[in-house]
Amino acid sequence: MSYTTNKVWIGGSGKTKRIGIGGDSPVSIQTMWKEGIIGVLSNRDALFCLVDQIEQLQSIGCDILRFAVPDMESADALVKIASETSMPLVADIHFDYRLALRCLDGNVAKIRINPGNIGSKDRVEAVVNKCKEKGVAIRIGVNTGSLPKDIALKVEQGVINRFQALSETASREAEVFDELGFDQFVVSMKASSVSETIECNRHFASNHNIPLHIGVTEAGPLIGGIVKSTLAFSTLLKEDIGNTIRVSLSSSPENEVIAAREILRECSKRSGGVKIVSCPRCGRNGFDVHGFVNRWQSELMALEKNITVAVMGCVVNGPGEGKHADIGITGAGDKVMIFKHGKIVQTISAQDADNVFRKELLSL
């Protein structure tokens, strides 16, 4: 079955880019800032350093960036940050609806709330009304730790399972927005289980045309988290379920973005940009593949070039197995070779490798 949704718009005010979620929009990539932000209120250098980091995330493929807003100082800080960047920023709000109202005083592009923990309906309505006024979207975020008591009881009694509970909770929250005449919202239902993540999103998508943000929550460290996210996302995206994604990792935002970008590429949901292929390295190693990839990955990902770059450890995997690449680098003995489409174009010393590689790369 193929699923289609309505379109939700975020951003578009001030410097902020306007991005569509759902409908005919491409699947967007999100990550979350992993540190507190109140330091930018008193330190202008800290503000511009953070903005530079946001721009670096944007350059490697991040479309949307979420910030935790636990207190009013953080809300003030996010308003300040949002005035300095073109990246659409999301305020992650729990419990205190006034934090959302403060964020909406600035160019924050989206508010993430769980209506169930915001409190009374009039507080949810206050947030919705200001979002209507400002043209700001909302994400309803539901996870297994935030189920309403009556739905959680059904799970305990075995009346429904957890994926049904997630979908039912999200449907209930969506009804609140429908009653308020607000349709510019996205839903996310996250579990740490791959199967529950798949099933709750399938269940919800079969009953609604609301755009979905998909992710496996608390997915774990780098390797385990990427495995879980890849399994869940590839299954859902092949069914056209999922309009924006986050790979949640106990790792850096950069790794979350790169992982999401590669998943979308392999699921044929995003094309273009630099594709890096590299060998795992072995006892024949004549070139420091790992070191080169670590140094170059972010810079390569930021290039606006539709090319394949091969980083190979020896002449066995070098120009031969990497001949499909637009440009590649490998080593033999104390020499480094740079090749293009399988043909060696430069043989140089290891100390000159990065500089020569950069010149050949920029000549493409």
Coordinates of C-alpha atoms in Angstrom, one line a residue, residues 30-346:
Q30 CA 16.6 16.2 11.5
T31 CA 18.9 16.0 14.4
M32 CA 18.9 17.4 17.9
W33 CA 21.3 19.7 19.7
K34 CA 22.9 17.8 22.6
E35 CA 24.0 20.6 24.9
G36 CA 22.4 23.4 26.9
I37 CA 22.2 26.8 25.1
I38 CA 21.7 29.5 27.8
G39 CA 25.4 30.5 27.5
V40 CA 24.6 32.4 24.3
L41 CA 22.5 34.9 26.4
S42 CA 25.6 36.4 27.9
N43 CA 28.3 35.5 25.5
R44 CA 28.1 36.8 21.9
D45 CA 31.1 34.7 20.8
A46 CA 29.3 31.5 22.1
L47 CA 26.3 32.5 20.0
F48 CA 28.2 32.8 16.8
C49 CA 30.2 29.7 17.5
L50 CA 26.9 27.8 17.9
V51 CA 25.6 29.4 14.7
D52 CA 28.7 28.3 12.9
Q53 CA 28.1 24.7 14.1
I54 CA 24.5 24.9 12.9
E55 CA 25.7 26.0 9.5
Q56 CA 28.1 23.1 9.4
L57 CA 25.3 20.6 10.1
Q58 CA 23.3 22.3 7.4
S59 CA 26.2 21.9 4.9
I60 CA 26.3 18.1 5.4
G61 CA 22.6 17.6 4.8
C62 CA 20.7 18.6 8.0
D63 CA 17.3 20.2 7.2
I64 CA 15.8 20.8 10.7
L65 CA 17.4 21.1 14.1
R66 CA 15.6 20.6 17.4
F67 CA 16.6 22.1 20.8
A68 CA 15.5 21.1 24.3
V69 CA 13.8 24.0 26.0
P70 CA 13.5 23.0 29.7
D71 CA 13.2 26.6 31.1
M72 CA 12.6 30.2 30.2
E73 CA 16.3 31.0 29.9
S74 CA 16.6 28.3 27.2
A75 CA 13.5 29.7 25.5
D76 CA 15.1 33.2 25.4
A77 CA 18.3 31.7 24.1
L78 CA 16.5 29.8 21.3
V79 CA 14.8 33.0 20.2
K80 CA 18.2 34.6 19.9
I81 CA 19.7 31.7 18.0
A82 CA 16.8 31.5 15.6
S83 CA 17.4 35.1 14.6
E84 CA 20.9 34.3 13.4
T85 CA 20.5 31.2 11.3
S86 CA 18.6 30.0 8.2
M87 CA 18.2 26.5 9.6
P88 CA 14.6 25.9 10.7
L89 CA 14.8 25.3 14.5
V90 CA 12.4 23.3 16.6
A91 CA 11.6 24.0 20.3
D92 CA 11.1 20.8 22.3
I93 CA 8.7 21.6 25.0
H94 CA 7.4 19.5 27.9
F95 CA 5.0 20.4 30.7
D96 CA 5.1 24.2 30.6
Y97 CA 3.1 25.7 27.7
R98 CA 4.5 29.2 28.5
L99 CA 7.9 28.1 27.1
A100 CA 6.2 27.4 23.8
L101 CA 4.6 30.8 23.8
R102 CA 8.0 32.5 24.5
C103 CA 9.7 30.6 21.7
L104 CA 6.9 31.7 19.4
D105 CA 8.0 35.3 20.0
G106 CA 10.9 34.6 17.7
N107 CA 11.6 32.8 14.4
V108 CA 11.3 29.3 15.8
A109 CA 10.0 27.2 12.9
K110 CA 8.2 24.4 14.8
I111 CA 7.0 23.5 18.3
R112 CA 7.3 20.0 19.5
I113 CA 4.8 19.2 22.3
N114 CA 3.0 16.3 23.8
P115 CA -0.5 17.7 24.4
G116 CA -1.0 15.1 27.1
N117 CA 1.7 16.6 29.4
I118 CA 1.1 20.2 28.6
G119 CA -2.0 20.3 30.8
S120 CA -5.5 21.6 30.3
K121 CA -7.1 22.0 26.9
D122 CA -7.0 25.8 27.2
R123 CA -3.2 25.7 27.4
V124 CA -2.9 23.6 24.3
E125 CA -5.3 26.0 22.6
A126 CA -3.2 29.0 23.6
V127 CA -0.2 27.3 21.9
V128 CA -2.2 26.4 18.8
N129 CA -3.7 29.9 18.5
K130 CA -0.3 31.5 18.6
C131 CA 1.1 29.0 16.1
K132 CA -1.8 30.0 13.8
E133 CA -1.0 33.6 14.3
K134 CA 2.7 33.1 13.6
G135 CA 2.4 30.5 10.8
V136 CA 4.3 28.0 12.9
A137 CA 3.8 24.2 12.7
I138 CA 3.6 21.7 15.6
R139 CA 4.9 18.2 16.1
I140 CA 2.9 16.0 18.4
G141 CA 5.5 13.7 20.0
V142 CA 4.3 10.4 21.5
N143 CA 6.5 7.7 23.0
T144 CA 5.9 4.6 25.2
G145 CA 6.8 6.6 28.3
S146 CA 4.0 9.2 27.7
L147 CA 0.9 7.1 27.2
P148 CA -2.3 8.4 28.9
K149 CA -3.3 6.4 32.0
D150 CA -6.3 4.8 30.4
I151 CA -4.4 3.6 27.3
A152 CA -1.5 2.4 29.5
L153 CA -3.9 0.4 31.5
K154 CA -5.3 -1.3 28.3
V155 CA -1.7 -2.4 27.6
E156 CA -1.2 -3.7 31.1
Q157 CA -4.4 -5.7 30.8
G158 CA -3.5 -7.1 27.4
V159 CA -6.4 -5.4 25.7
I160 CA -4.1 -3.8 23.2
N161 CA -0.4 -4.0 22.5
R162 CA 2.1 -1.2 22.7
F163 CA 2.2 -0.3 19.0
Q164 CA -1.6 0.1 19.0
A165 CA -1.3 2.2 22.2
L166 CA 1.1 4.6 20.5
S167 CA -1.1 4.9 17.5
E168 CA -4.3 5.4 19.6
T169 CA -2.6 8.1 21.7
A170 CA -1.4 10.0 18.6
S171 CA -4.9 9.8 17.1
R172 CA -6.4 11.2 20.3
E173 CA -3.9 14.1 20.3
A174 CA -4.6 14.8 16.6
E175 CA -8.3 15.0 17.4
V176 CA -7.6 17.9 19.8
F177 CA -5.9 19.8 16.9
D178 CA -8.7 19.0 14.5
E179 CA -11.2 20.4 17.0
L180 CA -9.2 23.6 17.1
G181 CA -9.2 23.9 13.3
F182 CA -5.4 23.4 13.1
D183 CA -3.9 21.2 10.4
Q184 CA -0.3 22.3 10.3
F185 CA 1.1 19.5 12.5
V186 CA 3.2 16.4 12.2
V187 CA 3.0 13.3 14.4
S188 CA 5.8 11.1 15.7
M189 CA 5.4 7.8 17.6
K190 CA 8.7 6.5 18.9
A191 CA 9.6 3.3 20.6
S192 CA 13.0 1.7 21.2
S193 CA 11.8 -1.4 19.5
V194 CA 12.2 -1.7 15.7
S195 CA 9.0 -3.8 15.3
E196 CA 6.9 -1.5 17.5
T197 CA 8.2 1.6 15.6
I198 CA 7.3 0.0 12.3
E199 CA 3.8 -1.3 13.3
C200 CA 2.6 1.9 15.1
N201 CA 3.6 4.0 12.1
R202 CA 1.9 1.6 9.7
H203 CA -1.2 1.6 11.9
F204 CA -1.4 5.3 12.1
A205 CA -0.6 5.9 8.4
S206 CA -3.5 3.6 7.4
N207 CA -6.0 5.8 9.2
H208 CA -4.7 9.3 8.7
N209 CA -3.1 11.6 6.1
I210 CA -1.0 13.4 8.6
P211 CA 2.8 13.7 7.9
L212 CA 4.9 11.5 10.1
H213 CA 8.3 12.1 11.7
I214 CA 9.9 8.7 12.2
G215 CA 12.6 7.6 14.5
V216 CA 13.6 4.8 16.9
T217 CA 14.0 6.4 20.3
E218 CA 16.8 5.6 22.6
A219 CA 18.3 3.6 19.8
G220 CA 21.7 3.3 21.5
P221 CA 25.3 3.9 20.6
L222 CA 26.6 4.5 17.1
I223 CA 26.6 1.0 15.6
G224 CA 23.5 -0.4 17.4
G225 CA 21.5 2.8 16.8
I226 CA 22.3 2.9 13.1
V227 CA 21.3 -0.8 12.7
K228 CA 18.0 -0.3 14.4
S229 CA 17.2 2.9 12.5
T230 CA 18.2 1.4 9.2
L231 CA 15.9 -1.6 9.7
A232 CA 12.9 0.6 10.8
F233 CA 13.4 3.3 8.2
S234 CA 14.1 1.1 5.2
T235 CA 10.9 -0.9 5.9
L236 CA 8.7 2.2 6.4
L237 CA 10.2 4.4 3.6
K238 CA 9.7 1.6 1.0
E239 CA 6.0 1.8 1.9
D240 CA 6.1 5.6 1.6
I241 CA 5.6 6.0 5.3
G242 CA 7.7 8.8 6.8
N243 CA 8.2 12.4 5.8
T244 CA 11.0 13.5 8.0
I245 CA 13.5 11.4 10.0
R246 CA 16.0 11.4 12.8
V247 CA 18.5 8.8 13.6
S248 CA 18.8 9.0 17.4
L249 CA 22.3 8.0 18.5
S250 CA 24.4 8.2 21.6
S251 CA 26.8 10.1 19.3
S252 CA 27.3 13.4 17.7
P253 CA 24.6 15.3 15.7
E254 CA 27.0 15.0 12.7
N255 CA 26.9 11.3 12.8
E256 CA 23.1 11.3 13.1
V257 CA 22.9 13.5 10.0
I258 CA 25.4 11.4 8.0
A259 CA 23.6 8.2 8.9
A260 CA 20.2 9.6 7.9
R261 CA 21.6 10.8 4.6
E262 CA 23.1 7.4 3.8
I263 CA 19.8 5.6 4.7
L264 CA 17.8 8.0 2.5
R265 CA 20.3 7.5 -0.4
E266 CA 20.1 3.7 -0.2
C267 CA 16.3 3.8 0.1
S268 CA 16.2 6.0 -3.1
K269 CA 14.7 8.9 -1.2
R270 CA 17.6 11.3 -1.7
S271 CA 20.1 11.6 -4.5
G272 CA 23.1 13.8 -5.3
G273 CA 26.0 14.9 -3.2
V274 CA 29.2 13.1 -2.6
K275 CA 29.1 9.4 -2.1
I276 CA 32.1 8.0 -0.2
V277 CA 33.2 4.4 -0.7
S278 CA 36.0 3.0 1.4
C279 CA 37.6 -0.3 2.1
P280 CA 37.7 -1.7 5.7
R281 CA 41.5 -2.1 5.7
C282 CA 43.5 -5.2 6.2
G283 CA 47.0 -6.6 6.5
R284 CA 47.9 -5.4 3.0
N285 CA 47.2 -1.8 4.1
G286 CA 49.4 0.7 2.4
F287 CA 47.3 3.8 3.2
D288 CA 45.6 5.0 6.4
V289 CA 42.0 4.7 5.2
H290 CA 40.5 5.3 8.6
G291 CA 42.5 8.5 9.3
F292 CA 41.8 9.9 5.8
V293 CA 38.0 9.2 6.1
N294 CA 37.8 10.8 9.5
R295 CA 39.6 13.9 8.3
W296 CA 37.7 14.3 5.1
Q297 CA 34.2 13.0 5.7
S298 CA 32.4 16.2 6.8
E299 CA 34.2 18.3 4.1
L300 CA 33.3 15.9 1.4
M301 CA 29.7 15.7 2.6
A302 CA 29.5 19.5 2.4
L303 CA 30.5 19.7 -1.3
E304 CA 27.9 20.5 -3.9
K305 CA 29.2 17.8 -6.3
N306 CA 27.4 14.7 -7.5
I307 CA 30.5 12.4 -7.4
T308 CA 31.8 9.2 -5.9
V309 CA 35.0 9.3 -3.8
A310 CA 36.9 6.1 -3.2
V311 CA 39.3 5.7 -0.3
M312 CA 41.2 2.4 -0.6
G313 CA 43.9 0.8 1.6
C314 CA 46.1 -0.8 -1.1
V315 CA 46.6 -1.3 -4.8
V316 CA 44.3 -4.4 -4.7
N317 CA 41.3 -2.3 -3.8
G318 CA 42.7 0.9 -5.3
P319 CA 42.3 1.9 -8.9
G320 CA 40.9 -1.6 -9.8
E321 CA 37.9 -2.0 -7.4
G322 CA 37.6 1.8 -7.2
K323 CA 37.6 2.4 -11.0
H324 CA 33.9 3.5 -10.9
A325 CA 34.8 6.4 -8.6
D326 CA 35.2 9.9 -10.0
I327 CA 38.2 10.3 -7.8
G328 CA 40.1 8.0 -5.4
I329 CA 43.1 7.7 -3.2
T330 CA 45.2 4.7 -2.2
G331 CA 48.7 3.8 -1.2
A332 CA 51.6 1.4 -2.0
G333 CA 54.7 1.3 0.1
D334 CA 55.7 4.8 1.1
K335 CA 53.8 6.4 -1.8
V336 CA 50.2 7.6 -2.2
M337 CA 48.3 7.4 -5.5
I338 CA 45.4 9.5 -6.6
F339 CA 43.3 8.1 -9.4
K340 CA 40.3 9.2 -11.5
H341 CA 38.0 6.7 -13.1
G342 CA 40.5 4.0 -12.4
K343 CA 43.5 5.8 -13.9
I344 CA 46.4 7.0 -11.7
V345 CA 46.9 10.7 -12.1
Q346 CA 49.4 11.5 -9.3

